[in-house]
Short mmCIF file of C-alpha atoms in Angstrom, two decimals:
data_model
loop_
_atom_site.label_atom_id
_atom_site.label_comp_id
_atom_site.label_asym_id
_atom_site.label_seq_id
_atom_site.Cartn_x
_atom_site.Cartn_y
_atom_site.Cartn_z
CA MET A 1163 11.81 -40.43 3.80
CA ASN A 1164 11.38 -43.58 1.74
CA ARG A 1165 14.52 -45.03 0.26
CA ARG A 1166 15.21 -47.95 -2.05
CA THR A 1167 18.00 -50.49 -1.46
CA PHE A 1168 21.31 -49.00 -2.65
CA VAL A 1169 23.66 -50.70 -5.13
CA THR A 1170 27.33 -50.27 -4.01
CA ALA A 1171 30.03 -49.64 -6.57
CA ALA A 1172 33.08 -51.97 -6.64
CA ALA A 1173 36.33 -50.68 -5.18
CA THR A 1174 38.38 -51.59 -8.26
CA ALA A 1175 36.83 -52.07 -11.68
CA VAL A 1176 36.85 -51.56 -15.39
CA ALA A 1177 34.79 -48.44 -16.15
CA VAL A 1178 32.41 -48.89 -19.06
CA THR A 1179 30.09 -46.32 -20.59
CA ALA A 1180 26.33 -46.70 -20.26
CA THR A 1181 26.32 -47.86 -23.87
CA GLY A 1182 28.95 -50.50 -23.19
CA GLY A 1183 32.15 -48.85 -24.52
CA LEU A 1184 35.42 -49.67 -22.70
CA LEU A 1185 36.99 -46.60 -21.09
CA ALA A 1186 40.04 -47.61 -19.03
CA TRP A 1187 41.38 -49.79 -16.24
CA LYS A 1188 41.22 -47.46 -13.29
CA ARG A 1189 40.72 -47.56 -9.54
CA PRO A 1190 37.79 -45.31 -8.46
CA GLY A 1191 39.22 -42.14 -6.95
CA ALA A 1192 42.23 -42.08 -9.26
CA ALA A 1193 42.77 -39.44 -11.93
CA SER A 1194 42.21 -40.46 -15.53
CA THR A 1195 43.20 -38.92 -18.82
CA ALA A 1196 42.04 -41.84 -20.99
CA PRO A 1197 39.86 -40.73 -23.92
CA THR A 1198 36.25 -41.87 -23.84
CA GLY A 1199 35.70 -42.09 -27.59
CA VAL A 1200 32.35 -40.36 -27.01
CA PRO A 1201 31.73 -36.58 -27.21
CA THR A 1202 31.13 -35.33 -23.67
CA THR A 1203 30.10 -32.28 -21.73
CA THR A 1204 29.54 -31.56 -18.04
CA ALA A 1205 26.61 -31.40 -15.64
CA LYS A 1206 26.37 -30.18 -12.06
CA VAL A 1207 25.80 -32.34 -9.02
CA THR A 1208 22.62 -30.90 -7.48
CA ARG A 1209 20.86 -31.21 -4.15
CA THR A 1210 17.17 -31.74 -4.78
CA ASP A 1211 14.01 -33.77 -4.10
CA LEU A 1212 13.24 -36.77 -6.30
CA SER A 1213 10.16 -38.93 -6.71
CA THR A 1214 8.85 -41.78 -8.82
CA SER A 1215 5.29 -42.17 -10.05
CA THR A 1216 2.84 -44.65 -11.56
CA GLN A 1217 1.02 -43.42 -14.66
CA VAL A 1218 -2.68 -44.26 -15.09
CA SER A 1219 -5.37 -42.99 -17.43
CA GLY A 1220 -8.29 -40.91 -16.19
CA ALA A 1221 -11.10 -38.62 -17.20
CA LEU A 1222 -12.20 -35.29 -15.76
CA GLY A 1223 -15.73 -35.13 -14.46
CA TYR A 1224 -17.77 -34.04 -11.47
CA ARG A 1225 -18.32 -35.78 -8.17
CA GLY A 1226 -21.71 -37.23 -7.29
CA ASP A 1227 -24.67 -38.46 -9.31
CA TYR A 1228 -28.09 -37.14 -8.32
CA SER A 1229 -31.59 -37.55 -9.74
CA VAL A 1230 -34.11 -34.72 -9.59
CA ILE A 1231 -37.58 -36.22 -9.29
CA ALA A 1232 -40.93 -34.46 -9.51
CA GLN A 1233 -42.91 -34.43 -6.28
CA GLY A 1234 -46.37 -33.37 -5.24
CA ALA A 1235 -49.46 -32.82 -7.35
CA GLY A 1236 -47.48 -32.10 -10.51
CA GLY A 1237 -48.53 -30.12 -13.55
CA THR A 1238 -47.11 -28.97 -16.88
CA LEU A 1239 -43.36 -28.46 -17.25
CA THR A 1240 -42.92 -24.87 -18.39
CA THR A 1241 -39.15 -24.43 -17.89
CA LEU A 1242 -36.21 -26.86 -17.80
CA PRO A 1243 -32.49 -26.13 -17.33
CA GLN A 1244 -29.82 -26.71 -19.96
CA PRO A 1245 -27.07 -29.34 -19.44
CA GLY A 1246 -24.02 -27.74 -17.85
CA THR A 1247 -26.04 -25.16 -15.90
CA VAL A 1248 -24.87 -24.67 -12.30
CA ILE A 1249 -27.69 -24.08 -9.81
CA LYS A 1250 -27.15 -22.92 -6.22
CA ARG A 1251 -29.31 -22.70 -3.11
CA ASN A 1252 -32.65 -20.92 -3.60
CA GLU A 1253 -32.27 -20.74 -7.38
CA PRO A 1254 -34.99 -22.31 -9.58
CA VAL A 1255 -34.19 -25.76 -10.98
CA TYR A 1256 -37.28 -26.02 -13.21
CA GLU A 1257 -40.84 -24.67 -13.33
CA VAL A 1258 -44.23 -26.39 -13.13
CA ASN A 1259 -47.23 -24.33 -14.24
CA ASN A 1260 -44.90 -21.30 -14.30
CA ARG A 1261 -44.05 -21.77 -10.62
CA PRO A 1262 -40.32 -22.22 -9.91
CA VAL A 1263 -39.16 -25.29 -7.98
CA ARG A 1264 -36.20 -24.00 -5.98
CA LEU A 1265 -33.10 -25.79 -4.77
CA PHE A 1266 -32.55 -26.36 -1.05
CA TYR A 1267 -29.58 -28.28 0.36
CA ALA A 1268 -30.16 -31.52 2.27
CA GLY A 1269 -28.93 -35.09 2.29
CA ARG A 1270 -32.46 -36.54 2.07
CA PRO A 1271 -35.59 -35.67 0.08
CA ALA A 1272 -38.70 -34.03 1.48
CA PHE A 1273 -41.69 -36.37 1.86
CA GLN A 1274 -44.48 -34.14 3.19
CA PRO A 1275 -45.66 -30.52 3.08
CA PHE A 1276 -44.06 -28.12 5.55
CA ALA A 1277 -46.72 -26.44 7.68
CA ALA A 1278 -47.65 -25.77 11.28
CA GLY A 1279 -48.47 -28.96 13.16
CA ILE A 1280 -46.11 -31.39 11.40
CA ALA A 1281 -44.09 -33.72 13.60
CA PRO A 1282 -40.51 -32.82 14.49
CA GLY A 1283 -37.87 -34.54 12.40
CA PRO A 1284 -34.75 -34.26 10.24
CA ASP A 1285 -36.78 -32.91 7.32
CA VAL A 1286 -37.86 -29.94 9.47
CA ARG A 1287 -34.23 -29.42 10.48
CA ALA A 1288 -33.18 -29.46 6.81
CA LEU A 1289 -35.81 -26.84 5.94
CA GLU A 1290 -34.79 -24.60 8.83
CA ASP A 1291 -31.07 -24.97 8.00
CA ASN A 1292 -31.82 -23.57 4.54
CA LEU A 1293 -34.00 -20.75 5.84
CA LYS A 1294 -31.24 -19.85 8.31
CA ALA A 1295 -28.54 -19.96 5.59
CA LEU A 1296 -30.68 -17.58 3.51
CA GLY A 1297 -31.06 -15.17 6.43
CA TYR A 1298 -34.76 -15.73 7.18
CA LEU A 1299 -34.38 -17.68 10.45
CA SER A 1300 -32.02 -17.18 13.38
CA THR A 1301 -32.07 -20.66 14.96
CA ALA A 1302 -32.59 -24.09 13.39
CA ASN A 1303 -33.81 -27.24 15.13
CA ASN A 1304 -36.04 -30.24 14.44
CA THR A 1305 -39.29 -28.54 15.45
CA PHE A 1306 -41.63 -26.50 13.28
CA THR A 1307 -42.54 -23.38 15.30
CA SER A 1308 -44.18 -20.04 14.75
CA ALA A 1309 -40.69 -18.72 13.94
CA THR A 1310 -40.50 -21.26 11.13
CA THR A 1311 -43.83 -20.04 9.72
CA THR A 1312 -42.61 -16.44 9.88
CA ALA A 1313 -39.36 -17.39 8.13
CA ILE A 1314 -41.28 -19.16 5.34
CA ARG A 1315 -43.45 -16.08 4.86
CA ARG A 1316 -40.39 -13.85 4.63
CA TRP A 1317 -38.82 -16.25 2.08
CA GLN A 1318 -42.02 -16.42 0.02
CA ARG A 1319 -42.36 -12.64 -0.04
CA ALA A 1320 -38.72 -12.17 -1.09
CA THR A 1321 -39.00 -14.68 -3.95
CA GLY A 1322 -42.35 -13.45 -5.31
CA GLN A 1323 -44.42 -16.43 -4.21
CA ARG A 1324 -47.86 -16.60 -2.67
CA VAL A 1325 -47.35 -15.80 1.00
CA ASN A 1326 -49.11 -18.40 3.17
CA GLY A 1327 -46.45 -19.72 5.59
CA ARG A 1328 -46.40 -23.26 4.22
CA ILE A 1329 -44.41 -25.12 1.55
CA GLU A 1330 -46.21 -27.78 -0.44
CA LEU A 1331 -44.46 -31.01 -1.38
CA GLY A 1332 -42.70 -30.39 -4.69
CA GLU A 1333 -42.23 -26.63 -4.29
CA VAL A 1334 -38.58 -27.15 -3.39
CA THR A 1335 -36.17 -29.96 -4.27
CA PHE A 1336 -33.61 -31.09 -1.71
CA GLN A 1337 -30.16 -32.02 -3.08
CA PRO A 1338 -26.82 -32.46 -1.26
CA GLY A 1339 -25.50 -29.10 -2.44
CA ALA A 1340 -25.11 -26.90 -5.50
CA ILE A 1341 -25.73 -28.96 -8.63
CA ARG A 1342 -24.49 -29.03 -12.19
CA ILE A 1343 -27.09 -30.27 -14.68
CA ASP A 1344 -25.87 -33.36 -16.51
CA THR A 1345 -28.78 -34.72 -18.57
CA VAL A 1346 -32.40 -33.61 -18.96
CA THR A 1347 -34.75 -36.49 -19.66
CA ALA A 1348 -38.10 -34.66 -19.36
CA LYS A 1349 -39.66 -32.62 -22.18
CA LEU A 1350 -41.16 -29.16 -21.97
CA GLY A 1351 -44.95 -29.15 -22.06
CA THR A 1352 -45.34 -32.64 -20.67
CA ASP A 1353 -47.57 -33.34 -17.70
CA VAL A 1354 -45.55 -34.60 -14.74
CA ARG A 1355 -46.68 -36.27 -11.57
CA GLY A 1356 -44.90 -37.13 -8.35
CA GLY A 1357 -42.20 -39.78 -8.69
CA GLU A 1358 -41.17 -39.02 -12.28
CA PRO A 1359 -37.44 -38.42 -12.90
CA LEU A 1360 -36.85 -35.14 -14.71
CA LEU A 1361 -33.08 -34.77 -14.92
CA THR A 1362 -29.75 -35.92 -13.52
CA ALA A 1363 -27.11 -33.73 -11.94
CA THR A 1364 -23.69 -33.84 -10.32
CA SER A 1365 -21.95 -31.74 -7.73
CA THR A 1366 -19.93 -28.74 -8.91
CA THR A 1367 -16.67 -30.26 -7.64
CA ALA A 1368 -14.36 -31.30 -10.49
CA VAL A 1369 -12.64 -34.67 -9.96
CA VAL A 1370 -10.77 -37.23 -12.03
CA THR A 1371 -11.96 -40.80 -12.29
CA ILE A 1372 -9.06 -43.22 -12.72
CA ASN A 1373 -8.75 -46.84 -13.77
CA VAL A 1374 -5.82 -48.58 -12.08
CA PRO A 1375 -4.71 -51.94 -13.56
CA THR A 1376 -5.20 -54.62 -10.91
CA GLY A 1377 -1.48 -55.44 -11.01
CA GLN A 1378 -0.64 -51.87 -9.94
CA THR A 1379 -3.16 -51.32 -7.15
CA TYR A 1380 -0.50 -51.99 -4.50
CA LEU A 1381 1.20 -48.78 -5.67
CA VAL A 1382 -1.89 -46.58 -5.19
CA HIS A 1383 -3.36 -45.52 -1.83
CA PRO A 1384 -5.92 -42.93 -0.68
CA GLY A 1385 -4.05 -39.75 0.21
CA ASP A 1386 -1.28 -40.27 -2.36
CA THR A 1387 -0.14 -37.09 -4.10
CA VAL A 1388 -0.74 -36.98 -7.85
CA THR A 1389 0.15 -34.85 -10.84
CA ILE A 1390 -2.58 -34.51 -13.47
CA THR A 1391 -1.68 -33.68 -17.06
CA LEU A 1392 -4.60 -31.82 -18.65
CA PRO A 1393 -5.43 -31.95 -22.38
CA ASP A 1394 -3.52 -28.68 -22.94
CA ARG A 1395 -0.44 -30.34 -21.30
CA LYS A 1396 -0.74 -28.13 -18.23
CA LYS A 1397 0.07 -29.99 -15.02
CA VAL A 1398 -2.00 -29.60 -11.84
CA THR A 1399 -1.80 -31.34 -8.48
CA GLY A 1400 -4.28 -33.43 -6.53
CA LYS A 1401 -4.73 -36.42 -4.25
CA VAL A 1402 -6.18 -39.92 -4.47
CA ALA A 1403 -9.50 -39.65 -2.60
CA TYR A 1404 -10.85 -43.16 -3.12
CA LEU A 1405 -9.87 -46.51 -4.58
CA SER A 1406 -12.54 -49.17 -4.95
CA PRO A 1407 -11.95 -52.48 -3.15
CA VAL A 1408 -13.58 -54.24 -6.10
CA ALA A 1409 -12.27 -54.49 -9.68
CA ASP A 1410 -14.41 -53.27 -12.56
CA ASP A 1411 -16.36 -56.16 -14.09
CA GLN A 1412 -15.87 -54.64 -17.55
CA PRO A 1413 -12.19 -54.69 -18.64
CA GLN A 1414 -10.84 -51.39 -19.94
CA GLN A 1415 -9.65 -51.53 -23.55
CA GLN A 1416 -6.04 -50.32 -23.40
CA ASP A 1417 -4.62 -51.72 -26.63
CA PRO A 1418 -6.76 -53.21 -29.44
CA GLY A 1419 -4.00 -55.67 -30.20
CA ARG A 1420 -3.66 -56.90 -26.62
CA GLY A 1421 -7.25 -57.12 -25.47
CA GLY A 1422 -8.92 -55.62 -22.42
CA GLN A 1423 -7.39 -55.08 -19.01
CA VAL A 1424 -9.23 -55.48 -15.71
CA THR A 1425 -8.92 -52.31 -13.64
CA VAL A 1426 -9.93 -50.89 -10.27
CA PRO A 1427 -11.82 -47.57 -10.37
CA GLY A 1428 -10.85 -44.66 -8.17
CA ILE A 1429 -11.35 -40.93 -7.67
CA VAL A 1430 -8.74 -38.17 -7.60
CA THR A 1431 -9.55 -34.71 -6.22
CA LEU A 1432 -7.86 -31.58 -7.56
CA ASP A 1433 -6.11 -29.26 -5.13
CA ASN A 1434 -7.73 -26.43 -7.10
CA PRO A 1435 -11.01 -27.80 -8.54
CA GLN A 1436 -11.48 -24.65 -10.64
CA LEU A 1437 -8.60 -25.79 -12.86
CA GLY A 1438 -10.72 -28.71 -14.04
CA ALA A 1439 -13.88 -26.72 -14.69
CA ASN A 1440 -15.42 -26.84 -18.17
CA LEU A 1441 -13.41 -29.94 -19.12
CA ASP A 1442 -16.09 -32.55 -18.44
CA ARG A 1443 -15.14 -36.02 -19.72
CA ALA A 1444 -11.77 -34.80 -21.02
CA PRO A 1445 -9.09 -37.55 -20.95
CA VAL A 1446 -6.09 -36.93 -18.69
CA GLN A 1447 -2.97 -38.71 -17.48
CA VAL A 1448 -2.47 -39.10 -13.75
CA GLY A 1449 0.97 -39.60 -12.23
CA ILE A 1450 0.64 -41.06 -8.73
CA THR A 1451 3.68 -40.48 -6.54
CA ASP A 1452 5.09 -43.82 -5.30
CA GLU A 1453 8.29 -42.84 -3.55
CA THR A 1454 10.02 -39.60 -2.58
CA VAL A 1455 13.43 -38.63 -1.24
CA THR A 1456 14.28 -35.09 -0.14
CA GLY A 1457 17.47 -33.07 -0.06
CA VAL A 1458 19.64 -35.68 -1.80
CA LEU A 1459 22.57 -35.34 -4.20
CA ALA A 1460 21.59 -36.13 -7.76
CA VAL A 1461 23.24 -36.40 -11.17
CA PRO A 1462 21.87 -37.08 -14.65
CA ILE A 1463 21.39 -40.81 -15.18
CA THR A 1464 23.66 -40.52 -18.21
CA ALA A 1465 26.53 -39.57 -15.87
CA LEU A 1466 26.65 -43.14 -14.50
CA VAL A 1467 29.25 -45.56 -15.84
CA ALA A 1468 28.95 -49.26 -15.10
CA LEU A 1469 31.79 -50.91 -13.17
CA ALA A 1470 33.06 -54.31 -14.23
CA ASP A 1471 32.24 -56.23 -11.06
CA GLY A 1472 29.06 -54.39 -10.15
CA GLY A 1473 27.74 -50.98 -9.25
CA TYR A 1474 28.32 -47.58 -10.76
CA GLY A 1475 30.72 -44.68 -10.84
CA VAL A 1476 30.83 -41.14 -12.18
CA TYR A 1477 33.68 -39.09 -13.63
CA LYS A 1478 34.22 -35.95 -11.59
CA LEU A 1479 36.04 -33.16 -13.40
CA ASP A 1480 38.31 -31.09 -11.19
CA GLY A 1481 40.19 -28.59 -13.32
CA ALA A 1482 42.28 -30.66 -15.74
CA GLU A 1483 41.75 -33.83 -13.70
CA ARG A 1484 39.17 -36.48 -14.57
CA ILE A 1485 38.54 -38.60 -11.46
CA LEU A 1486 36.48 -41.81 -11.37
CA LEU A 1487 34.44 -41.98 -8.15
CA GLY A 1488 32.48 -45.02 -7.03
CA VAL A 1489 28.92 -44.10 -6.02
CA THR A 1490 25.92 -45.72 -4.42
CA THR A 1491 22.68 -45.12 -6.30
CA GLY A 1492 19.28 -44.54 -4.79
CA LEU A 1493 16.07 -43.36 -6.38
CA PHE A 1494 15.90 -43.11 -10.18
CA SER A 1495 13.47 -40.37 -11.23
CA ASP A 1496 12.96 -39.27 -14.83
CA THR A 1497 16.42 -38.03 -15.95
CA LEU A 1498 18.06 -37.85 -12.52
CA VAL A 1499 19.39 -40.41 -10.04
CA GLU A 1500 20.17 -40.10 -6.34
CA VAL A 1501 23.88 -40.74 -5.61
CA ARG A 1502 26.22 -40.90 -2.62
CA GLY A 1503 29.98 -41.18 -2.74
CA ASP A 1504 33.14 -40.00 -1.05
CA GLY A 1505 34.50 -36.88 -2.69
CA LEU A 1506 31.23 -35.96 -4.41
CA ARG A 1507 29.64 -32.66 -3.40
CA GLU A 1508 26.90 -30.32 -4.50
CA GLY A 1509 28.11 -28.11 -7.36
CA ASP A 1510 30.77 -30.54 -8.62
CA ASP A 1511 31.06 -31.07 -12.36
CA VAL A 1512 30.52 -34.59 -13.66
CA GLU A 1513 31.00 -35.91 -17.16
CA VAL A 1514 27.98 -36.75 -19.32
CA PRO A 1515 27.63 -37.61 -23.02
CA SER A 1516 26.90 -34.53 -25.09
CA SER A 1517 23.54 -34.58 -26.84
#
């Protein structure tokens, strides 16, 4: 449990309200009947968890940035996907000469046709991994075998292709996983050849990109818990996945009257990525948890009264008695503050200004 340095209340002091009004000369722990001059009510001492956070701006988006490039002999583009379309393994990404180019998953592109006699390698393993995932092959390795040819034939037959046991370069496109179409640069009806970029895509995993002011980077670390406030004010949870070691060369414009601010980019993942779906590029606020204490006594910050020679106290109400207790303060979090003090227990009533 992280804990800040505590401020200790003085043993004997003049109690003053948070707004500076004189209350009474009184030793902490003694009963008081002096009027406050301020309308008051009561609040309970609670046992709870408290935390503090750093607020940074962010934008919802999707992880990854992939280019889909035409390969092989090419032809006329007869079908293209719409931006926002999600495409999974074995589904068509686009069509050339009315022949679908299907999506297979791999971390590297294909560079040659797949047919009997090709040399073993990671591209063969990638092909076989996909055929196995689709149920057409039982075992995957780096070697193209007769079982691979049979699996290709089964795949071709199931997807309505010409059945010949080989896959030409450009008949499938390898991408790291399921993709979400971002932009389409190619035009229907155009003639495409190998090497031409057709569209860009992202993964289907929703993330938040953040821009942390350089002066606050010491507060933000990979693995930190965050709370993300969505445009509809709903709050969801996540974690800092990445923080760049290099500041952005282009300052972020935070306030037109104060100029730009140099920031460090980072990525936040959502604990439930589905909650960020369909909100691409939406602005959000990200609260990054800096410090947490658990199972501590807490009172409203407005319950604190300043003591003349340092520290704080609270007025505990016990029946008709109003008792000033010196307290040590810990973590301040939103409207609550962690406190410790002799005679203060969970469930006690303390005096606070009435709203």
